[in-house]
Short mmCIF file of N, CA and C in Angstrom, two decimals:
data_model
loop_
_atom_site.label_atom_id
_atom_site.label_comp_id
_atom_site.label_asym_id
_atom_site.label_seq_id
_atom_site.Cartn_x
_atom_site.Cartn_y
_atom_site.Cartn_z
N ARG A 1 34.36 -32.23 10.55
CA ARG A 1 35.06 -33.31 9.83
C ARG A 1 34.06 -34.36 9.37
N GLU A 2 33.06 -34.67 10.20
CA GLU A 2 32.07 -35.67 9.81
C GLU A 2 31.30 -35.26 8.57
N HIS A 3 31.11 -33.95 8.37
CA HIS A 3 30.37 -33.46 7.20
C HIS A 3 31.30 -32.95 6.11
N PHE A 4 32.58 -33.23 6.25
CA PHE A 4 33.59 -32.86 5.25
C PHE A 4 33.59 -31.36 4.95
N ARG A 5 33.51 -30.55 5.99
CA ARG A 5 33.53 -29.10 5.82
C ARG A 5 34.94 -28.57 6.07
N LYS A 6 35.25 -27.46 5.42
CA LYS A 6 36.57 -26.85 5.58
C LYS A 6 36.72 -26.20 6.95
N HIS A 7 35.60 -25.66 7.49
CA HIS A 7 35.66 -24.92 8.75
C HIS A 7 34.56 -25.42 9.69
N PRO A 8 34.78 -25.26 10.98
CA PRO A 8 33.76 -25.73 11.92
C PRO A 8 32.48 -24.90 11.93
N LEU A 9 32.57 -23.61 11.59
CA LEU A 9 31.39 -22.76 11.62
C LEU A 9 30.82 -22.55 10.21
N SER A 10 29.50 -22.63 10.10
CA SER A 10 28.85 -22.31 8.83
C SER A 10 28.57 -20.80 8.80
N ASP A 11 27.97 -20.34 7.72
CA ASP A 11 27.62 -18.92 7.62
C ASP A 11 26.64 -18.56 8.73
N LEU A 12 26.84 -17.37 9.29
CA LEU A 12 25.99 -16.91 10.38
C LEU A 12 24.94 -15.94 9.85
N GLY A 13 23.68 -16.22 10.16
CA GLY A 13 22.60 -15.33 9.77
C GLY A 13 22.17 -14.47 10.94
N SER A 14 21.98 -13.18 10.69
CA SER A 14 21.59 -12.25 11.75
C SER A 14 20.48 -11.33 11.24
N SER A 15 19.67 -10.88 12.15
CA SER A 15 18.62 -9.93 11.79
C SER A 15 18.40 -8.95 12.93
N VAL A 16 18.05 -7.74 12.56
CA VAL A 16 17.79 -6.67 13.52
C VAL A 16 16.49 -5.99 13.11
N LEU A 17 15.61 -5.79 14.07
CA LEU A 17 14.34 -5.09 13.83
C LEU A 17 14.28 -3.89 14.76
N LEU A 18 14.12 -2.70 14.18
CA LEU A 18 13.96 -1.47 14.95
C LEU A 18 12.55 -0.96 14.73
N GLN A 19 11.78 -0.89 15.80
CA GLN A 19 10.40 -0.44 15.69
C GLN A 19 10.06 0.47 16.87
N PRO A 20 10.64 1.67 16.87
CA PRO A 20 10.34 2.58 17.97
C PRO A 20 8.90 3.08 17.85
N PRO A 21 8.28 3.48 18.96
CA PRO A 21 6.93 4.02 18.85
C PRO A 21 6.96 5.32 18.06
N GLY A 22 6.20 5.38 17.01
CA GLY A 22 6.22 6.57 16.17
C GLY A 22 5.94 6.24 14.73
N LEU A 23 6.68 6.88 13.85
CA LEU A 23 6.37 6.84 12.44
C LEU A 23 7.28 5.96 11.60
N VAL A 24 8.41 5.51 12.15
CA VAL A 24 9.43 4.83 11.36
C VAL A 24 9.69 3.45 11.92
N ASN A 25 9.94 2.50 11.03
CA ASN A 25 10.47 1.20 11.46
C ASN A 25 11.45 0.71 10.41
N ALA A 26 12.36 -0.14 10.84
CA ALA A 26 13.40 -0.63 9.93
C ALA A 26 13.78 -2.05 10.33
N SER A 27 14.19 -2.82 9.33
CA SER A 27 14.69 -4.18 9.59
C SER A 27 15.89 -4.44 8.69
N ILE A 28 16.85 -5.18 9.23
CA ILE A 28 18.06 -5.53 8.49
C ILE A 28 18.35 -7.01 8.73
N ALA A 29 18.71 -7.70 7.67
CA ALA A 29 19.13 -9.10 7.78
C ALA A 29 20.41 -9.27 6.98
N PHE A 30 21.37 -10.02 7.53
CA PHE A 30 22.63 -10.20 6.82
C PHE A 30 23.23 -11.56 7.16
N VAL A 31 24.08 -12.01 6.25
CA VAL A 31 24.77 -13.29 6.40
C VAL A 31 26.26 -13.01 6.44
N THR A 32 26.94 -13.62 7.41
CA THR A 32 28.37 -13.39 7.61
C THR A 32 29.13 -14.70 7.50
N ASP A 33 30.23 -14.66 6.75
CA ASP A 33 31.17 -15.78 6.69
C ASP A 33 32.43 -15.35 7.43
N VAL A 34 32.62 -15.87 8.63
CA VAL A 34 33.72 -15.39 9.47
C VAL A 34 35.09 -15.77 8.91
N TYR A 35 35.15 -16.69 7.98
CA TYR A 35 36.43 -17.13 7.43
C TYR A 35 36.78 -16.40 6.14
N SER A 36 35.87 -15.63 5.60
CA SER A 36 36.11 -14.95 4.33
C SER A 36 36.84 -13.64 4.56
N PRO A 37 37.70 -13.21 3.62
CA PRO A 37 38.33 -11.90 3.75
C PRO A 37 37.30 -10.77 3.70
N ARG A 38 36.15 -11.03 3.06
CA ARG A 38 35.03 -10.09 3.07
C ARG A 38 33.88 -10.79 3.79
N PRO A 39 33.79 -10.66 5.10
CA PRO A 39 32.85 -11.47 5.88
C PRO A 39 31.38 -11.26 5.55
N LEU A 40 31.00 -10.04 5.22
CA LEU A 40 29.60 -9.77 4.90
C LEU A 40 29.28 -10.33 3.51
N ARG A 41 28.42 -11.34 3.46
CA ARG A 41 28.12 -12.00 2.18
C ARG A 41 26.83 -11.50 1.55
N THR A 42 25.79 -11.31 2.33
CA THR A 42 24.53 -10.73 1.81
C THR A 42 23.97 -9.75 2.84
N LEU A 43 23.23 -8.78 2.33
CA LEU A 43 22.62 -7.78 3.19
C LEU A 43 21.27 -7.40 2.59
N ALA A 44 20.24 -7.41 3.42
CA ALA A 44 18.91 -7.00 2.98
C ALA A 44 18.31 -6.12 4.05
N GLY A 45 17.68 -5.04 3.62
CA GLY A 45 17.09 -4.12 4.58
C GLY A 45 15.84 -3.48 4.05
N ASN A 46 14.99 -3.08 4.97
CA ASN A 46 13.75 -2.42 4.61
C ASN A 46 13.44 -1.38 5.67
N THR A 47 13.06 -0.20 5.23
CA THR A 47 12.64 0.84 6.16
C THR A 47 11.38 1.50 5.61
N SER A 48 10.50 1.90 6.51
CA SER A 48 9.26 2.54 6.08
C SER A 48 8.93 3.70 6.99
N PHE A 49 8.24 4.66 6.41
CA PHE A 49 7.86 5.88 7.09
C PHE A 49 6.41 6.16 6.74
N GLY A 50 5.56 6.35 7.73
CA GLY A 50 4.15 6.55 7.46
C GLY A 50 3.56 7.71 8.23
N LEU A 51 2.63 8.40 7.59
CA LEU A 51 1.89 9.50 8.19
C LEU A 51 0.41 9.26 7.97
N SER A 52 -0.41 9.72 8.90
CA SER A 52 -1.86 9.62 8.71
C SER A 52 -2.55 10.72 9.49
N SER A 53 -3.77 11.01 9.09
CA SER A 53 -4.55 12.03 9.80
C SER A 53 -4.96 11.49 11.16
N ARG A 54 -5.15 12.38 12.09
CA ARG A 54 -5.57 11.98 13.43
C ARG A 54 -6.75 12.84 13.83
N GLY A 55 -7.66 12.21 14.57
CA GLY A 55 -8.82 12.96 15.05
C GLY A 55 -9.86 13.16 13.97
N SER A 56 -10.89 13.88 14.28
CA SER A 56 -11.95 14.17 13.33
C SER A 56 -12.36 15.61 13.46
N ARG A 57 -13.02 16.09 12.44
CA ARG A 57 -13.53 17.45 12.48
C ARG A 57 -14.90 17.47 11.86
N GLU A 58 -15.65 18.45 12.21
CA GLU A 58 -16.98 18.56 11.63
C GLU A 58 -16.88 19.24 10.28
N ASN A 59 -17.74 18.81 9.38
CA ASN A 59 -17.80 19.42 8.07
C ASN A 59 -18.35 20.83 8.22
N PRO A 60 -17.66 21.86 7.76
CA PRO A 60 -18.14 23.22 7.95
C PRO A 60 -19.40 23.53 7.15
N SER A 61 -19.65 22.77 6.08
CA SER A 61 -20.85 23.04 5.30
C SER A 61 -22.06 22.38 5.96
N LEU A 62 -23.07 23.17 6.24
CA LEU A 62 -24.27 22.66 6.88
C LEU A 62 -25.28 22.30 5.81
N VAL A 63 -26.00 21.22 6.04
CA VAL A 63 -27.00 20.75 5.10
C VAL A 63 -28.38 21.02 5.67
N ALA A 64 -29.23 21.74 4.94
CA ALA A 64 -30.58 22.03 5.39
C ALA A 64 -31.53 20.98 4.86
N LEU A 65 -32.25 20.34 5.77
CA LEU A 65 -33.20 19.31 5.40
C LEU A 65 -34.60 19.74 5.76
N PRO A 66 -35.56 19.69 4.82
CA PRO A 66 -36.92 20.06 5.16
C PRO A 66 -37.55 18.99 6.04
N VAL A 67 -38.41 19.41 6.98
CA VAL A 67 -39.10 18.49 7.86
C VAL A 67 -40.61 18.73 7.76
N ASP A 68 -41.35 17.91 8.43
CA ASP A 68 -42.80 18.05 8.44
C ASP A 68 -43.17 19.42 9.03
N GLN A 69 -43.82 20.25 8.23
CA GLN A 69 -44.12 21.60 8.67
C GLN A 69 -45.14 21.65 9.80
N THR A 70 -45.90 20.57 10.01
CA THR A 70 -46.89 20.58 11.08
C THR A 70 -46.22 20.49 12.44
N SER A 71 -45.09 19.83 12.51
CA SER A 71 -44.40 19.69 13.79
C SER A 71 -43.41 20.82 14.03
N ARG A 72 -42.76 21.30 12.94
CA ARG A 72 -41.80 22.39 13.09
C ARG A 72 -42.01 23.37 11.95
N SER A 73 -41.74 24.58 12.22
CA SER A 73 -41.93 25.60 11.19
C SER A 73 -40.63 25.98 10.51
N ARG A 74 -39.54 25.40 10.91
CA ARG A 74 -38.25 25.74 10.31
C ARG A 74 -37.57 24.49 9.80
N TYR A 75 -36.45 24.67 9.15
CA TYR A 75 -35.64 23.56 8.67
C TYR A 75 -34.74 23.06 9.78
N ASP A 76 -34.53 21.75 9.81
CA ASP A 76 -33.51 21.21 10.70
C ASP A 76 -32.16 21.38 10.02
N ILE A 77 -31.22 21.87 10.77
CA ILE A 77 -29.86 22.02 10.25
C ILE A 77 -29.03 20.86 10.79
N VAL A 78 -28.52 20.07 9.87
CA VAL A 78 -27.74 18.89 10.26
C VAL A 78 -26.30 19.09 9.83
N ALA A 79 -25.38 18.95 10.74
CA ALA A 79 -23.96 19.04 10.44
C ALA A 79 -23.35 17.66 10.61
N PRO A 80 -23.32 16.87 9.56
CA PRO A 80 -22.81 15.51 9.70
C PRO A 80 -21.31 15.51 10.02
N ASN A 81 -20.90 14.58 10.84
CA ASN A 81 -19.47 14.45 11.14
C ASN A 81 -18.76 13.87 9.93
N PHE A 82 -17.70 14.50 9.54
CA PHE A 82 -16.89 14.00 8.43
C PHE A 82 -15.46 13.88 8.91
N ARG A 83 -14.91 12.70 8.78
CA ARG A 83 -13.55 12.45 9.21
C ARG A 83 -12.63 12.65 8.01
N ASP A 84 -11.76 13.63 8.13
CA ASP A 84 -10.82 13.93 7.05
C ASP A 84 -9.71 12.89 7.09
N LEU A 85 -9.96 11.75 6.46
CA LEU A 85 -9.03 10.62 6.54
C LEU A 85 -8.03 10.65 5.40
N TRP A 86 -6.77 10.52 5.75
CA TRP A 86 -5.73 10.37 4.75
C TRP A 86 -4.57 9.62 5.38
N SER A 87 -3.82 8.97 4.54
CA SER A 87 -2.61 8.28 5.00
C SER A 87 -1.63 8.20 3.84
N ALA A 88 -0.38 8.20 4.18
CA ALA A 88 0.69 8.07 3.18
C ALA A 88 1.85 7.33 3.81
N SER A 89 2.42 6.42 3.07
CA SER A 89 3.58 5.69 3.57
C SER A 89 4.61 5.52 2.45
N LEU A 90 5.85 5.67 2.84
CA LEU A 90 6.99 5.47 1.94
C LEU A 90 7.83 4.33 2.49
N SER A 91 8.33 3.50 1.59
CA SER A 91 9.22 2.43 2.03
C SER A 91 10.40 2.33 1.07
N TYR A 92 11.51 1.87 1.63
CA TYR A 92 12.74 1.70 0.86
C TYR A 92 13.29 0.32 1.15
N SER A 93 13.61 -0.42 0.10
CA SER A 93 14.15 -1.77 0.25
C SER A 93 15.51 -1.86 -0.44
N TYR A 94 16.42 -2.57 0.22
CA TYR A 94 17.75 -2.79 -0.34
C TYR A 94 18.11 -4.25 -0.16
N SER A 95 18.67 -4.84 -1.20
CA SER A 95 19.20 -6.19 -1.10
C SER A 95 20.47 -6.27 -1.94
N GLY A 96 21.49 -6.90 -1.38
CA GLY A 96 22.75 -7.02 -2.09
C GLY A 96 23.56 -8.18 -1.56
N GLY A 97 24.58 -8.54 -2.34
CA GLY A 97 25.44 -9.64 -1.93
C GLY A 97 26.43 -10.01 -3.01
N TYR A 98 27.24 -11.00 -2.66
CA TYR A 98 28.20 -11.55 -3.62
C TYR A 98 27.58 -12.79 -4.24
N PRO A 99 27.23 -12.77 -5.53
CA PRO A 99 26.61 -13.94 -6.15
C PRO A 99 27.52 -15.17 -6.21
N GLY A 100 28.82 -14.96 -6.17
CA GLY A 100 29.75 -16.09 -6.22
C GLY A 100 31.15 -15.63 -5.89
N GLN A 101 32.10 -16.57 -5.94
CA GLN A 101 33.50 -16.25 -5.65
C GLN A 101 34.07 -15.38 -6.77
N GLY A 102 34.78 -14.34 -6.39
CA GLY A 102 35.43 -13.47 -7.37
C GLY A 102 34.48 -12.57 -8.13
N VAL A 103 33.25 -12.49 -7.69
CA VAL A 103 32.25 -11.64 -8.36
C VAL A 103 32.02 -10.41 -7.51
N LYS A 104 31.85 -9.26 -8.16
CA LYS A 104 31.63 -8.01 -7.43
C LYS A 104 30.27 -8.02 -6.75
N TRP A 105 30.18 -7.19 -5.73
CA TRP A 105 28.93 -7.01 -4.99
C TRP A 105 27.86 -6.45 -5.94
N SER A 106 26.69 -7.05 -5.95
CA SER A 106 25.58 -6.54 -6.75
C SER A 106 24.42 -6.23 -5.81
N SER A 107 23.63 -5.21 -6.17
CA SER A 107 22.55 -4.79 -5.29
C SER A 107 21.33 -4.36 -6.08
N GLN A 108 20.20 -4.31 -5.39
CA GLN A 108 18.93 -3.89 -5.95
C GLN A 108 18.25 -2.98 -4.93
N GLN A 109 17.74 -1.83 -5.40
CA GLN A 109 17.06 -0.89 -4.51
C GLN A 109 15.68 -0.54 -5.07
N THR A 110 14.69 -0.50 -4.21
CA THR A 110 13.32 -0.23 -4.62
C THR A 110 12.67 0.72 -3.63
N GLY A 111 11.86 1.63 -4.16
CA GLY A 111 11.07 2.53 -3.33
C GLY A 111 9.59 2.36 -3.63
N ASN A 112 8.76 2.45 -2.61
CA ASN A 112 7.31 2.29 -2.77
C ASN A 112 6.58 3.43 -2.10
N LEU A 113 5.47 3.83 -2.71
CA LEU A 113 4.61 4.86 -2.15
C LEU A 113 3.18 4.36 -2.17
N VAL A 114 2.49 4.51 -1.05
CA VAL A 114 1.07 4.16 -0.95
C VAL A 114 0.36 5.34 -0.30
N ALA A 115 -0.71 5.83 -0.93
CA ALA A 115 -1.44 6.97 -0.40
C ALA A 115 -2.94 6.71 -0.46
N HIS A 116 -3.64 7.23 0.54
CA HIS A 116 -5.10 7.10 0.60
C HIS A 116 -5.67 8.43 1.08
N TYR A 117 -6.72 8.89 0.42
CA TYR A 117 -7.36 10.14 0.84
C TYR A 117 -8.86 10.04 0.67
N GLN A 118 -9.59 10.35 1.71
CA GLN A 118 -11.04 10.39 1.65
C GLN A 118 -11.43 11.83 1.37
N VAL A 119 -11.79 12.09 0.11
CA VAL A 119 -12.10 13.44 -0.34
C VAL A 119 -13.35 13.97 0.34
N SER A 120 -14.35 13.12 0.49
CA SER A 120 -15.62 13.48 1.10
C SER A 120 -16.16 12.23 1.78
N PRO A 121 -17.31 12.30 2.46
CA PRO A 121 -17.85 11.09 3.07
C PRO A 121 -18.11 9.98 2.07
N ALA A 122 -18.28 10.31 0.80
CA ALA A 122 -18.61 9.28 -0.20
C ALA A 122 -17.47 8.95 -1.16
N TRP A 123 -16.50 9.85 -1.32
CA TRP A 123 -15.45 9.65 -2.32
C TRP A 123 -14.11 9.36 -1.65
N THR A 124 -13.39 8.36 -2.16
CA THR A 124 -12.03 8.07 -1.71
C THR A 124 -11.12 7.86 -2.92
N VAL A 125 -9.87 8.23 -2.76
CA VAL A 125 -8.87 8.07 -3.81
C VAL A 125 -7.68 7.31 -3.22
N ASP A 126 -7.20 6.31 -3.95
CA ASP A 126 -6.03 5.54 -3.53
C ASP A 126 -5.00 5.56 -4.66
N PHE A 127 -3.74 5.60 -4.27
CA PHE A 127 -2.65 5.59 -5.25
C PHE A 127 -1.51 4.76 -4.69
N SER A 128 -0.90 3.96 -5.54
CA SER A 128 0.28 3.20 -5.14
C SER A 128 1.25 3.15 -6.31
N ALA A 129 2.53 3.18 -6.01
CA ALA A 129 3.56 3.15 -7.06
C ALA A 129 4.81 2.49 -6.51
N SER A 130 5.53 1.86 -7.43
CA SER A 130 6.80 1.23 -7.09
C SER A 130 7.86 1.75 -8.07
N TYR A 131 9.03 2.11 -7.54
CA TYR A 131 10.09 2.69 -8.35
C TYR A 131 11.38 1.92 -8.14
N ASP A 132 11.99 1.49 -9.25
CA ASP A 132 13.27 0.78 -9.20
C ASP A 132 14.39 1.83 -9.17
N ILE A 133 14.97 2.03 -8.00
CA ILE A 133 16.01 3.06 -7.83
C ILE A 133 17.29 2.66 -8.56
N THR A 134 17.55 1.37 -8.66
CA THR A 134 18.78 0.90 -9.29
C THR A 134 18.80 1.25 -10.78
N THR A 135 17.71 0.99 -11.47
CA THR A 135 17.65 1.22 -12.93
C THR A 135 16.92 2.51 -13.28
N HIS A 136 16.46 3.26 -12.28
CA HIS A 136 15.71 4.51 -12.49
C HIS A 136 14.50 4.27 -13.39
N LEU A 137 13.69 3.27 -13.02
CA LEU A 137 12.53 2.91 -13.82
C LEU A 137 11.29 2.87 -12.94
N LEU A 138 10.24 3.56 -13.38
CA LEU A 138 8.97 3.51 -12.66
C LEU A 138 8.30 2.18 -12.98
N LEU A 139 8.03 1.41 -11.94
CA LEU A 139 7.41 0.10 -12.12
C LEU A 139 5.89 0.27 -12.08
N THR A 140 5.18 -0.68 -11.57
CA THR A 140 3.73 -0.61 -11.57
C THR A 140 3.24 0.56 -10.71
N HIS A 141 2.19 1.21 -11.17
CA HIS A 141 1.50 2.21 -10.38
C HIS A 141 0.01 2.12 -10.66
N ARG A 142 -0.79 2.49 -9.65
CA ARG A 142 -2.22 2.22 -9.70
C ARG A 142 -3.01 3.36 -9.07
N PHE A 143 -4.13 3.71 -9.71
CA PHE A 143 -5.08 4.69 -9.18
C PHE A 143 -6.41 3.97 -8.94
N VAL A 144 -7.05 4.26 -7.83
CA VAL A 144 -8.37 3.69 -7.55
C VAL A 144 -9.26 4.82 -7.04
N LEU A 145 -10.42 4.96 -7.67
CA LEU A 145 -11.42 5.93 -7.26
C LEU A 145 -12.65 5.17 -6.80
N SER A 146 -13.11 5.42 -5.56
CA SER A 146 -14.25 4.70 -5.00
C SER A 146 -15.35 5.67 -4.61
N ARG A 147 -16.58 5.21 -4.78
CA ARG A 147 -17.75 6.04 -4.45
C ARG A 147 -18.75 5.21 -3.66
N ASP A 148 -19.13 5.73 -2.50
CA ASP A 148 -20.14 5.10 -1.66
C ASP A 148 -21.51 5.56 -2.15
N LEU A 149 -22.35 4.62 -2.58
CA LEU A 149 -23.68 4.91 -3.11
C LEU A 149 -24.76 4.38 -2.17
N HIS A 150 -24.68 4.74 -0.93
CA HIS A 150 -25.61 4.32 0.11
C HIS A 150 -25.52 2.81 0.33
N CYS A 151 -26.30 2.01 -0.38
CA CYS A 151 -26.27 0.56 -0.22
C CYS A 151 -25.27 -0.11 -1.17
N TRP A 152 -24.72 0.66 -2.08
CA TRP A 152 -23.80 0.14 -3.10
C TRP A 152 -22.43 0.79 -2.95
N VAL A 153 -21.44 0.14 -3.54
CA VAL A 153 -20.09 0.69 -3.62
C VAL A 153 -19.60 0.55 -5.05
N ALA A 154 -19.15 1.65 -5.63
CA ALA A 154 -18.60 1.63 -6.99
C ALA A 154 -17.12 1.97 -6.91
N SER A 155 -16.31 1.26 -7.68
CA SER A 155 -14.87 1.55 -7.71
C SER A 155 -14.34 1.42 -9.13
N PHE A 156 -13.40 2.28 -9.45
CA PHE A 156 -12.75 2.26 -10.76
C PHE A 156 -11.25 2.27 -10.52
N ALA A 157 -10.55 1.31 -11.11
CA ALA A 157 -9.09 1.20 -10.94
C ALA A 157 -8.41 1.27 -12.30
N ARG A 158 -7.26 1.90 -12.32
CA ARG A 158 -6.44 2.02 -13.53
C ARG A 158 -5.03 1.61 -13.16
N ASP A 159 -4.49 0.60 -13.86
CA ASP A 159 -3.16 0.06 -13.58
C ASP A 159 -2.22 0.32 -14.75
N PHE A 160 -0.99 0.66 -14.42
CA PHE A 160 0.05 0.86 -15.42
C PHE A 160 1.26 0.03 -15.03
N SER A 161 1.85 -0.63 -16.01
CA SER A 161 3.07 -1.39 -15.76
C SER A 161 4.01 -1.21 -16.94
N PRO A 162 5.33 -1.20 -16.69
CA PRO A 162 6.27 -0.96 -17.79
C PRO A 162 6.22 -2.09 -18.81
N GLY A 163 6.15 -1.71 -20.07
CA GLY A 163 6.13 -2.69 -21.15
C GLY A 163 4.77 -3.33 -21.38
N GLY A 164 3.78 -2.99 -20.59
CA GLY A 164 2.45 -3.58 -20.74
C GLY A 164 1.42 -2.53 -21.08
N ARG A 165 0.24 -3.00 -21.45
CA ARG A 165 -0.85 -2.09 -21.74
C ARG A 165 -1.49 -1.61 -20.45
N PRO A 166 -1.91 -0.35 -20.39
CA PRO A 166 -2.67 0.10 -19.21
C PRO A 166 -3.96 -0.69 -19.09
N GLU A 167 -4.32 -1.04 -17.87
CA GLU A 167 -5.52 -1.84 -17.65
C GLU A 167 -6.50 -1.07 -16.78
N TYR A 168 -7.77 -1.42 -16.90
CA TYR A 168 -8.77 -0.78 -16.07
C TYR A 168 -9.70 -1.85 -15.50
N TYR A 169 -10.38 -1.49 -14.41
CA TYR A 169 -11.31 -2.41 -13.78
C TYR A 169 -12.40 -1.60 -13.09
N PHE A 170 -13.65 -1.93 -13.38
CA PHE A 170 -14.79 -1.26 -12.75
C PHE A 170 -15.63 -2.30 -12.04
N LYS A 171 -16.06 -1.96 -10.81
CA LYS A 171 -16.87 -2.89 -10.03
C LYS A 171 -17.96 -2.13 -9.29
N LEU A 172 -19.17 -2.66 -9.35
CA LEU A 172 -20.32 -2.13 -8.61
C LEU A 172 -20.86 -3.28 -7.77
N SER A 173 -20.84 -3.11 -6.44
CA SER A 173 -21.25 -4.21 -5.57
C SER A 173 -22.16 -3.71 -4.45
N ILE A 174 -22.92 -4.64 -3.88
CA ILE A 174 -23.76 -4.33 -2.74
C ILE A 174 -22.90 -4.34 -1.49
N LYS A 175 -23.07 -3.33 -0.65
CA LYS A 175 -22.21 -3.18 0.52
C LYS A 175 -22.25 -4.38 1.46
N ASP A 176 -23.45 -4.84 1.79
CA ASP A 176 -23.59 -5.92 2.76
C ASP A 176 -23.47 -7.31 2.16
N GLN A 177 -23.45 -7.40 0.83
CA GLN A 177 -23.31 -8.69 0.17
C GLN A 177 -22.29 -8.55 -0.97
N ARG A 178 -21.02 -8.59 -0.61
CA ARG A 178 -19.95 -8.36 -1.57
C ARG A 178 -19.91 -9.41 -2.69
N GLU A 179 -20.58 -10.56 -2.46
CA GLU A 179 -20.57 -11.59 -3.51
C GLU A 179 -21.53 -11.25 -4.65
N VAL A 180 -22.37 -10.21 -4.48
CA VAL A 180 -23.26 -9.75 -5.55
C VAL A 180 -22.63 -8.49 -6.14
N TYR A 181 -22.21 -8.58 -7.40
CA TYR A 181 -21.51 -7.45 -8.01
C TYR A 181 -21.59 -7.54 -9.53
N ILE A 182 -21.28 -6.42 -10.15
CA ILE A 182 -21.11 -6.32 -11.61
C ILE A 182 -19.71 -5.81 -11.82
N GLU A 183 -18.99 -6.42 -12.77
CA GLU A 183 -17.61 -5.97 -13.02
C GLU A 183 -17.33 -5.94 -14.51
N ARG A 184 -16.48 -5.02 -14.89
CA ARG A 184 -16.02 -4.89 -16.27
C ARG A 184 -14.57 -4.43 -16.23
N GLY A 185 -13.81 -4.83 -17.24
CA GLY A 185 -12.44 -4.36 -17.31
C GLY A 185 -11.55 -5.29 -18.08
N THR A 186 -10.31 -4.87 -18.23
CA THR A 186 -9.31 -5.69 -18.91
C THR A 186 -8.63 -6.65 -17.96
N ARG A 187 -8.94 -6.57 -16.69
CA ARG A 187 -8.43 -7.53 -15.70
C ARG A 187 -9.50 -7.74 -14.66
N SER A 188 -9.34 -8.78 -13.85
CA SER A 188 -10.29 -9.06 -12.78
C SER A 188 -9.53 -9.14 -11.48
N SER A 189 -9.95 -8.35 -10.48
CA SER A 189 -9.25 -8.34 -9.19
C SER A 189 -10.01 -9.07 -8.13
N SER A 190 -11.16 -9.67 -8.46
CA SER A 190 -11.91 -10.39 -7.45
C SER A 190 -11.54 -11.86 -7.47
N LEU A 191 -11.70 -12.51 -6.33
CA LEU A 191 -11.35 -13.91 -6.20
C LEU A 191 -12.54 -14.65 -5.61
N GLY A 192 -13.12 -15.54 -6.38
CA GLY A 192 -14.26 -16.28 -5.89
C GLY A 192 -15.47 -15.42 -5.62
N GLY A 193 -15.60 -14.30 -6.33
CA GLY A 193 -16.75 -13.44 -6.15
C GLY A 193 -16.62 -12.49 -4.98
N ILE A 194 -15.53 -12.59 -4.21
CA ILE A 194 -15.35 -11.71 -3.05
C ILE A 194 -14.01 -11.00 -3.18
N GLN A 195 -14.04 -9.70 -3.03
CA GLN A 195 -12.79 -8.94 -3.15
C GLN A 195 -12.21 -8.71 -1.78
#
């Protein structure tokens, strides 16, 4: 009564987080009006599923390196450890609610994919994409190819967005001093010289 409200209770906000040990997690948040004939007023949820490689394996290809022939008469055979690294995650987001009185429920659904694969000890490939499930429209998606050049790192990125021009970005930087780099492209992804 002091705040001139029709009812003693305001809208109730609730949230639930499910994070079992494993590959999946989910969260839900919703607002309830206990006095409304349709008590659920808004609902938002997100769930994600991720997979990744585990453990390491030795590279089956052996590299023969010549050594000083005075100390040894044969080649040293070196089998460098190579970790077959990859990861992939999928996520789904939902948000909906009643925008106003007498208005139908409206909702928005989005799916995202993020993938990473280390092709070799020096090469890695990354991909990310977002898809609007409601309008069946592929949103932004991006490819990144990276190469380890001993003391240097080179990366090339290609971005696509609906209604826009495809963009590219190339960067060559020193591994231990990321503020020293050369970059070219139609966009810049570095901030203050450090990515």
